[in-house]
Amino acid sequence: MLNIDLSGKRALVAGVADDGGFGFAIAKSLAEAGASICVGTWPPALNIFTNLIERGKMDESRRLSGGSLLQFEKVYPLDAAFDTLADAPEDIRTNKRYRDTGDFSIDGLVKRIESDFGAQSLDIVIHSLANGPEVKKPLLETSRAGYLTAVSVSAYSLVSMVSRLAPLMRPGGSFLSLTYMASERVIPGYGGGMSSAKSALESDTRTLAYEAGRKYGLRLNTISAGPWASRAASAIGIIDRMVDYCAANAPLAEPLRPEEVGNTAAFLSSPLAAGITGTIIYVDKGYHSMGMSVTALESQG
Ligand SMILES: NC(=O)c1ccc[n+]([C@@H]2O[C@H](COP(=O)([O-])OP(=O)(O)OC[C@H]3O[C@@H](n4cnc5c(N)ncnc54)[C@H](O)[C@@H]3O)[C@@H](O)[C@H]2O)c1
């Protein structure tokens, strides 16, 4: 039987701080396929996340099909806005939610992985993080600082992670990020430069796939996911309406489930996808292929 076998492989999923987002669903699918899982967690959310795990509050969602619980080999602090600790401003480094975490930069993450597991110790890297402080503002009202933060955290972080983590990857390794179709079509309400950040992420997926392919033999893809009411998406303010709209108008008229994204991620990270790189894979119940609203058509009789 053809199956997704990730046994003996180690994955890093950057952007997991609860059990409600795509990162968690991807971690679970990768673990179902046999991979060991490390996560990178934003320092302000780190304590809450580890407490939830320790107090057993996530046991139900961590349950794998075989009955065991999803284990995290390591939970690393990660603020993907910073390439090195020296890049973080003083007020962040001394902030009570950061100061005891050690080096929370991308460089710090690389050093910790290397010291915990050795020089060639990673097979799969998932970039499942984004942040746009002005996401609720239309682009016309977005400040330069808000726009640049959205692009820095949500897009440049992938460039930095690929350039710094690629040397740690074993042959056959793969990177995967998460994007959204606001990069290519207008989604009113998805503001603050987040649409620009996703466009950059998709363009960089192609360029980085070429560069990392030639330099390291690694693959790199992005999943364009349909809307899902994660913690990050809830910050947009209209996520429930986005979910309902897509379910009503997509070829598959039902809401997207995060495990559908997780399972696609497991496939794309596996040797079965050895020929796929530089690509956007839509996991959105087919919504991206529509050119007219079904609900509008139905309301006209
Ligand atoms: N939920 C959706 O509707 C949707 C649709 C398409 C794409 N996506 C993308 O999926 C990815 C995961 O988001 P999600 O919706 O599952 O929400 P989520 O809240 O589960 O994940 C976002 C994560 O990013 C982390 N984060 C924020 N700023 C960070 C920083 N500076 N450094 C490190 N981590 C940081 C947050 O702590 C959180 O864990 C994002 O790239 C998002 O844009 C989401």
Short mmCIF file of C-alpha atoms and ligand atoms in Angstrom, two decimals:
data_model
loop_
_atom_site.label_atom_id
_atom_site.label_comp_id
_atom_site.label_asym_id
_atom_site.label_seq_id
_atom_site.Cartn_x
_atom_site.Cartn_y
_atom_site.Cartn_z
CA MET A 1 0.00 0.00 0.00
CA LEU A 2 1.13 3.54 -0.76
CA ASN A 3 1.34 5.38 2.54
CA ILE A 4 2.88 8.54 3.96
CA ASP A 5 5.82 7.32 6.01
CA LEU A 6 7.71 9.98 7.94
CA SER A 7 9.20 7.64 10.54
CA GLY A 8 12.74 8.61 11.51
CA LYS A 9 12.14 12.19 10.35
CA ARG A 10 12.19 15.28 12.56
CA ALA A 11 9.88 18.23 11.92
CA LEU A 12 9.99 21.77 13.22
CA VAL A 13 6.59 23.48 13.18
CA ALA A 14 7.02 27.21 13.76
CA GLY A 15 3.80 28.94 14.90
CA VAL A 16 2.08 26.67 17.42
CA ALA A 17 0.74 28.21 20.61
CA ASP A 18 -2.57 26.38 21.07
CA ASP A 19 -4.52 23.52 19.54
CA GLY A 20 -6.74 25.69 17.36
CA GLY A 21 -4.60 26.58 14.35
CA PHE A 22 -3.14 25.04 11.22
CA GLY A 23 0.28 24.58 12.85
CA PHE A 24 -1.18 22.26 15.49
CA ALA A 25 -3.17 20.32 12.88
CA ILE A 26 -0.04 19.95 10.73
CA ALA A 27 2.01 18.79 13.74
CA LYS A 28 -0.63 16.16 14.42
CA SER A 29 -0.70 14.88 10.85
CA LEU A 30 3.10 14.75 10.68
CA ALA A 31 3.11 12.77 13.96
CA GLU A 32 0.41 10.43 12.62
CA ALA A 33 2.82 9.73 9.74
CA GLY A 34 5.60 8.92 12.22
CA ALA A 35 7.65 12.14 12.41
CA SER A 36 8.96 13.54 15.69
CA ILE A 37 7.80 17.09 16.31
CA CYS A 38 9.50 20.19 17.66
CA VAL A 39 7.58 23.45 17.77
CA GLY A 40 8.51 27.12 17.78
CA THR A 41 6.23 29.23 19.96
CA TRP A 42 5.93 33.01 20.16
CA PRO A 43 7.32 34.04 23.61
CA PRO A 44 4.21 35.99 24.71
CA ALA A 45 2.17 32.78 24.26
CA LEU A 46 4.80 30.32 25.51
CA ASN A 47 3.81 30.07 29.19
CA ILE A 48 0.11 29.66 28.48
CA PHE A 49 0.87 26.99 25.89
CA THR A 50 3.19 24.91 28.09
CA ASN A 51 0.76 25.25 31.03
CA LEU A 52 -2.10 23.96 28.88
CA ILE A 53 0.01 20.95 27.92
CA GLU A 54 1.22 20.25 31.48
CA ARG A 55 -2.25 20.55 33.00
CA GLY A 56 -3.63 18.09 30.44
CA LYS A 57 -5.99 20.66 28.91
CA MET A 58 -4.95 19.66 25.42
CA ASP A 59 -4.97 15.90 25.91
CA GLU A 60 -8.12 15.40 23.90
CA SER A 61 -6.87 17.35 20.89
CA ARG A 62 -3.41 15.75 21.19
CA ARG A 63 -4.88 12.24 20.92
CA LEU A 64 -3.56 10.41 17.82
CA SER A 65 -5.49 7.70 16.00
CA GLY A 66 -3.43 4.95 17.71
CA GLY A 67 -4.48 6.26 21.15
CA SER A 68 -1.19 7.90 22.20
CA LEU A 69 -0.79 11.66 22.67
CA LEU A 70 1.03 13.95 20.27
CA GLN A 71 4.39 14.63 21.92
CA PHE A 72 6.55 17.69 21.42
CA GLU A 73 10.20 16.73 21.47
CA LYS A 74 11.02 20.38 22.20
CA VAL A 75 9.05 23.60 22.53
CA TYR A 76 11.38 26.41 21.49
CA PRO A 77 10.72 30.11 22.09
CA LEU A 78 10.65 31.89 18.73
CA ASP A 79 9.97 35.45 17.73
CA ALA A 80 10.33 35.31 13.97
CA ALA A 81 10.56 39.10 13.75
CA PHE A 82 14.21 38.83 14.79
CA ASP A 83 17.06 37.12 12.95
CA THR A 84 19.46 37.48 15.89
CA LEU A 85 18.98 38.41 19.53
CA ALA A 86 20.88 41.66 18.89
CA ASP A 87 18.11 42.67 16.44
CA ALA A 88 15.51 42.66 19.25
CA PRO A 89 15.07 46.06 20.90
CA GLU A 90 15.93 46.45 24.56
CA ASP A 91 12.27 46.76 25.66
CA ILE A 92 11.49 43.37 24.10
CA ARG A 93 14.58 41.63 25.51
CA THR A 94 13.80 42.87 29.01
CA ASN A 95 10.03 42.31 28.75
CA LYS A 96 8.83 39.83 31.39
CA ARG A 97 7.46 37.47 28.76
CA TYR A 98 10.79 37.35 26.91
CA ARG A 99 13.64 37.84 29.37
CA ASP A 100 13.83 34.31 30.78
CA THR A 101 13.44 32.47 27.48
CA GLY A 102 17.06 32.77 26.29
CA ASP A 103 17.75 33.52 22.63
CA PHE A 104 14.29 33.64 21.00
CA SER A 105 15.53 34.80 17.59
CA ILE A 106 15.64 32.63 14.46
CA ASP A 107 19.39 32.36 14.94
CA GLY A 108 18.84 31.24 18.55
CA LEU A 109 16.42 28.56 17.35
CA VAL A 110 19.00 27.25 14.88
CA LYS A 111 21.68 27.09 17.58
CA ARG A 112 19.37 25.24 20.00
CA ILE A 113 18.35 22.67 17.41
CA GLU A 114 21.98 22.11 16.49
CA SER A 115 23.03 21.68 20.10
CA ASP A 116 20.03 19.44 20.95
CA PHE A 117 20.14 17.19 17.89
CA GLY A 118 23.35 17.81 15.91
CA ALA A 119 24.40 19.48 12.70
CA GLN A 120 22.18 17.53 10.29
CA SER A 121 19.06 16.83 12.26
CA LEU A 122 16.00 18.25 10.51
CA ASP A 123 13.86 16.94 7.65
CA ILE A 124 10.73 19.10 7.66
CA VAL A 125 10.20 22.77 8.45
CA ILE A 126 6.70 24.23 8.61
CA HIS A 127 6.26 28.01 8.66
CA SER A 128 2.78 28.55 10.11
CA LEU A 129 2.97 32.04 11.53
CA ALA A 130 1.83 35.49 10.59
CA ASN A 131 1.14 38.78 12.28
CA GLY A 132 -0.13 42.09 10.98
CA PRO A 133 -0.71 44.60 13.79
CA GLU A 134 -2.99 46.70 11.56
CA VAL A 135 -4.85 43.81 9.90
CA LYS A 136 -8.21 45.44 10.62
CA LYS A 137 -7.24 48.62 8.75
CA PRO A 138 -7.77 48.98 5.00
CA LEU A 139 -4.50 49.19 3.05
CA LEU A 140 -5.30 52.85 2.34
CA GLU A 141 -5.11 53.57 6.07
CA THR A 142 -2.18 51.31 6.92
CA SER A 143 0.94 52.97 8.33
CA ARG A 144 4.39 52.28 6.93
CA ALA A 145 5.38 50.67 10.24
CA GLY A 146 2.31 48.40 10.29
CA TYR A 147 2.85 47.36 6.67
CA LEU A 148 6.54 46.62 7.18
CA THR A 149 5.85 44.62 10.35
CA ALA A 150 3.29 42.49 8.50
CA VAL A 151 5.79 41.77 5.73
CA SER A 152 8.68 41.26 8.16
CA VAL A 153 6.92 38.79 10.47
CA SER A 154 4.75 37.04 7.89
CA ALA A 155 7.03 36.89 4.84
CA TYR A 156 10.68 37.77 5.50
CA SER A 157 10.66 35.31 8.40
CA LEU A 158 10.40 32.52 5.82
CA VAL A 159 13.44 33.83 3.91
CA SER A 160 15.41 34.00 7.16
CA MET A 161 14.29 30.55 8.30
CA VAL A 162 15.18 28.92 4.99
CA SER A 163 18.59 30.53 4.82
CA ARG A 164 19.44 29.67 8.43
CA LEU A 165 17.80 26.25 8.76
CA ALA A 166 18.65 24.78 5.33
CA PRO A 167 22.20 23.82 6.41
CA LEU A 168 20.65 21.70 9.20
CA MET A 169 18.39 19.77 6.83
CA ARG A 170 19.02 16.22 5.77
CA PRO A 171 18.76 15.14 2.11
CA GLY A 172 15.15 15.05 0.90
CA GLY A 173 14.16 17.84 3.30
CA SER A 174 11.23 20.14 2.70
CA PHE A 175 9.93 23.55 3.76
CA LEU A 176 6.27 24.47 3.75
CA SER A 177 4.43 27.70 4.55
CA LEU A 178 0.79 28.78 4.77
CA THR A 179 -0.64 31.47 2.54
CA TYR A 180 -4.07 32.93 1.81
CA MET A 181 -5.73 33.91 -1.46
CA ALA A 182 -5.90 37.58 -0.39
CA SER A 183 -2.44 37.62 -2.04
CA GLU A 184 -4.00 37.38 -5.50
CA ARG A 185 -7.66 38.44 -5.13
CA VAL A 186 -9.15 41.23 -3.03
CA ILE A 187 -10.53 40.05 0.31
CA PRO A 188 -12.13 43.12 1.93
CA GLY A 189 -11.20 43.19 5.62
CA TYR A 190 -7.84 41.41 5.23
CA GLY A 191 -5.86 44.61 5.60
CA GLY A 192 -2.80 46.11 7.23
CA GLY A 193 -0.48 44.92 4.48
CA MET A 194 -1.26 41.25 5.21
CA SER A 195 -2.37 40.77 1.59
CA SER A 196 0.97 42.25 0.50
CA ALA A 197 2.81 39.93 2.90
CA LYS A 198 1.09 36.87 1.44
CA SER A 199 1.96 38.02 -2.10
CA ALA A 200 5.59 38.30 -1.04
CA LEU A 201 5.44 34.88 0.63
CA GLU A 202 4.14 33.28 -2.56
CA SER A 203 6.69 34.98 -4.80
CA ASP A 204 9.47 34.03 -2.37
CA THR A 205 8.21 30.43 -2.43
CA ARG A 206 9.16 30.25 -6.10
CA THR A 207 12.50 32.02 -5.76
CA LEU A 208 13.53 30.18 -2.58
CA ALA A 209 12.51 26.85 -4.12
CA TYR A 210 14.90 27.54 -6.97
CA GLU A 211 17.73 28.74 -4.75
CA ALA A 212 17.37 26.12 -2.00
CA GLY A 213 16.81 23.43 -4.63
CA ARG A 214 20.04 24.24 -6.43
CA LYS A 215 22.10 24.92 -3.31
CA TYR A 216 20.82 22.21 -0.96
CA GLY A 217 18.53 19.92 -2.95
CA LEU A 218 15.63 20.94 -0.68
CA ARG A 219 11.98 21.53 -1.64
CA LEU A 220 9.74 24.44 -0.70
CA ASN A 221 5.99 24.87 -1.18
CA THR A 222 3.10 26.84 0.26
CA ILE A 223 -0.46 25.79 1.05
CA SER A 224 -3.13 28.37 0.25
CA ALA A 225 -5.69 27.47 2.89
CA GLY A 226 -9.33 28.45 3.02
CA PRO A 227 -10.60 30.43 6.01
CA TRP A 228 -10.59 28.80 9.45
CA ALA A 229 -11.38 30.50 12.79
CA SER A 230 -7.97 30.08 14.45
CA ARG A 231 -6.79 32.50 17.11
CA ALA A 232 -4.83 34.54 14.54
CA ALA A 233 -7.72 34.62 12.06
CA SER A 234 -10.15 35.72 14.75
CA ALA A 235 -8.09 38.92 15.03
CA ILE A 236 -9.30 39.84 11.53
CA GLY A 237 -12.77 40.33 13.03
CA ILE A 238 -14.83 38.89 10.15
CA ILE A 239 -13.53 35.32 10.11
CA ASP A 240 -16.87 33.64 10.84
CA ARG A 241 -18.45 35.41 7.88
CA MET A 242 -15.47 34.43 5.70
CA VAL A 243 -15.90 30.78 6.70
CA ASP A 244 -19.65 30.85 5.99
CA TYR A 245 -19.16 32.64 2.68
CA CYS A 246 -16.62 30.09 1.44
CA ALA A 247 -18.72 27.14 2.57
CA ALA A 248 -21.71 28.59 0.71
CA ASN A 249 -19.80 29.38 -2.48
CA ALA A 250 -17.10 26.71 -2.87
CA PRO A 251 -17.46 23.65 -5.12
CA LEU A 252 -17.41 21.55 -1.94
CA ALA A 253 -20.11 23.31 0.05
CA GLU A 254 -18.80 22.71 3.58
CA PRO A 255 -16.34 24.43 5.94
CA LEU A 256 -12.66 23.52 5.68
CA ARG A 257 -11.31 21.28 8.45
CA PRO A 258 -7.76 21.96 9.71
CA GLU A 259 -6.82 18.27 9.45
CA GLU A 260 -7.36 18.58 5.68
CA VAL A 261 -4.55 21.13 5.68
CA GLY A 262 -2.53 18.91 8.05
CA ASN A 263 -2.83 15.87 5.82
CA THR A 264 -1.85 17.84 2.70
CA ALA A 265 1.15 19.17 4.62
CA ALA A 266 2.17 15.62 5.57
CA PHE A 267 1.99 14.56 1.92
CA LEU A 268 3.95 17.61 0.70
CA SER A 269 6.61 16.98 3.37
CA SER A 270 6.95 13.32 2.43
CA PRO A 271 9.02 11.52 -0.21
CA LEU A 272 5.75 11.00 -2.13
CA ALA A 273 5.95 14.70 -3.09
CA ALA A 274 9.60 14.52 -4.18
CA GLY A 275 8.70 16.09 -7.53
CA ILE A 276 6.76 19.06 -6.12
CA THR A 277 8.51 22.33 -5.31
CA GLY A 278 7.97 26.06 -5.80
CA THR A 279 4.22 25.55 -5.84
CA ILE A 280 1.05 26.92 -4.27
CA ILE A 281 -1.31 24.10 -3.31
CA TYR A 282 -4.90 25.18 -2.64
CA VAL A 283 -6.59 23.47 0.29
CA ASP A 284 -9.79 25.49 0.29
CA LYS A 285 -12.61 23.17 -0.85
CA GLY A 286 -12.00 24.52 -4.35
CA TYR A 287 -13.12 28.07 -3.56
CA HIS A 288 -10.21 29.63 -5.50
CA SER A 289 -11.56 28.25 -8.77
CA MET A 290 -14.88 30.10 -8.59
CA GLY A 291 -15.55 33.23 -10.64
CA MET A 292 -19.04 34.02 -9.40
CA SER A 293 -20.84 33.93 -6.08
CA VAL A 294 -23.32 31.03 -5.92
CA THR A 295 -25.32 32.76 -3.21
CA ALA A 296 -25.78 35.83 -5.43
CA LEU A 297 -27.01 33.60 -8.26
CA GLU A 298 -29.44 31.76 -5.98
CA SER A 299 -30.84 34.97 -4.52
CA GLN A 300 -31.71 36.07 -8.09
CA GLY A 301 -33.84 32.93 -8.37
N1 LIG B 1 -6.92 30.76 9.61
C1 LIG B 1 -7.08 31.11 8.33
O1 LIG B 1 -8.20 31.41 7.90
C2 LIG B 1 -5.89 31.07 7.41
C3 LIG B 1 -6.12 30.97 6.02
C4 LIG B 1 -5.02 30.91 5.16
C5 LIG B 1 -3.73 30.97 5.69
N2 LIG B 1 -3.54 31.07 7.06
C6 LIG B 1 -2.17 31.11 7.56
O2 LIG B 1 -1.92 29.99 8.38
C7 LIG B 1 -0.80 30.28 9.23
C8 LIG B 1 -1.14 29.87 10.64
O3 LIG B 1 -2.18 30.69 11.14
P1 LIG B 1 -3.50 30.14 11.85
O4 LIG B 1 -4.64 30.83 11.22
O5 LIG B 1 -3.47 28.68 11.91
O6 LIG B 1 -3.42 30.81 13.31
P2 LIG B 1 -2.58 30.46 14.63
O7 LIG B 1 -2.97 31.50 15.60
O8 LIG B 1 -2.75 29.03 15.01
O9 LIG B 1 -1.07 30.62 14.15
C9 LIG B 1 -0.37 31.82 14.04
C10 LIG B 1 0.82 31.69 14.96
O10 LIG B 1 1.76 32.74 14.68
C11 LIG B 1 2.38 33.03 15.90
N3 LIG B 1 3.10 34.29 15.78
C12 LIG B 1 2.61 35.55 15.64
N4 LIG B 1 3.62 36.42 15.58
C13 LIG B 1 4.79 35.71 15.69
C14 LIG B 1 6.15 36.04 15.72
N5 LIG B 1 6.58 37.31 15.62
N6 LIG B 1 7.07 35.06 15.86
C15 LIG B 1 6.66 33.76 15.98
N7 LIG B 1 5.38 33.37 15.96
C16 LIG B 1 4.44 34.35 15.82
C17 LIG B 1 1.23 33.06 16.89
O11 LIG B 1 1.66 32.96 18.23
C18 LIG B 1 0.46 31.81 16.44
O12 LIG B 1 0.93 30.67 17.13
C19 LIG B 1 -0.53 31.78 9.04
O13 LIG B 1 0.51 31.97 8.12
C20 LIG B 1 -1.84 32.29 8.47
O14 LIG B 1 -1.70 33.49 7.74
C21 LIG B 1 -4.60 31.11 7.91
#
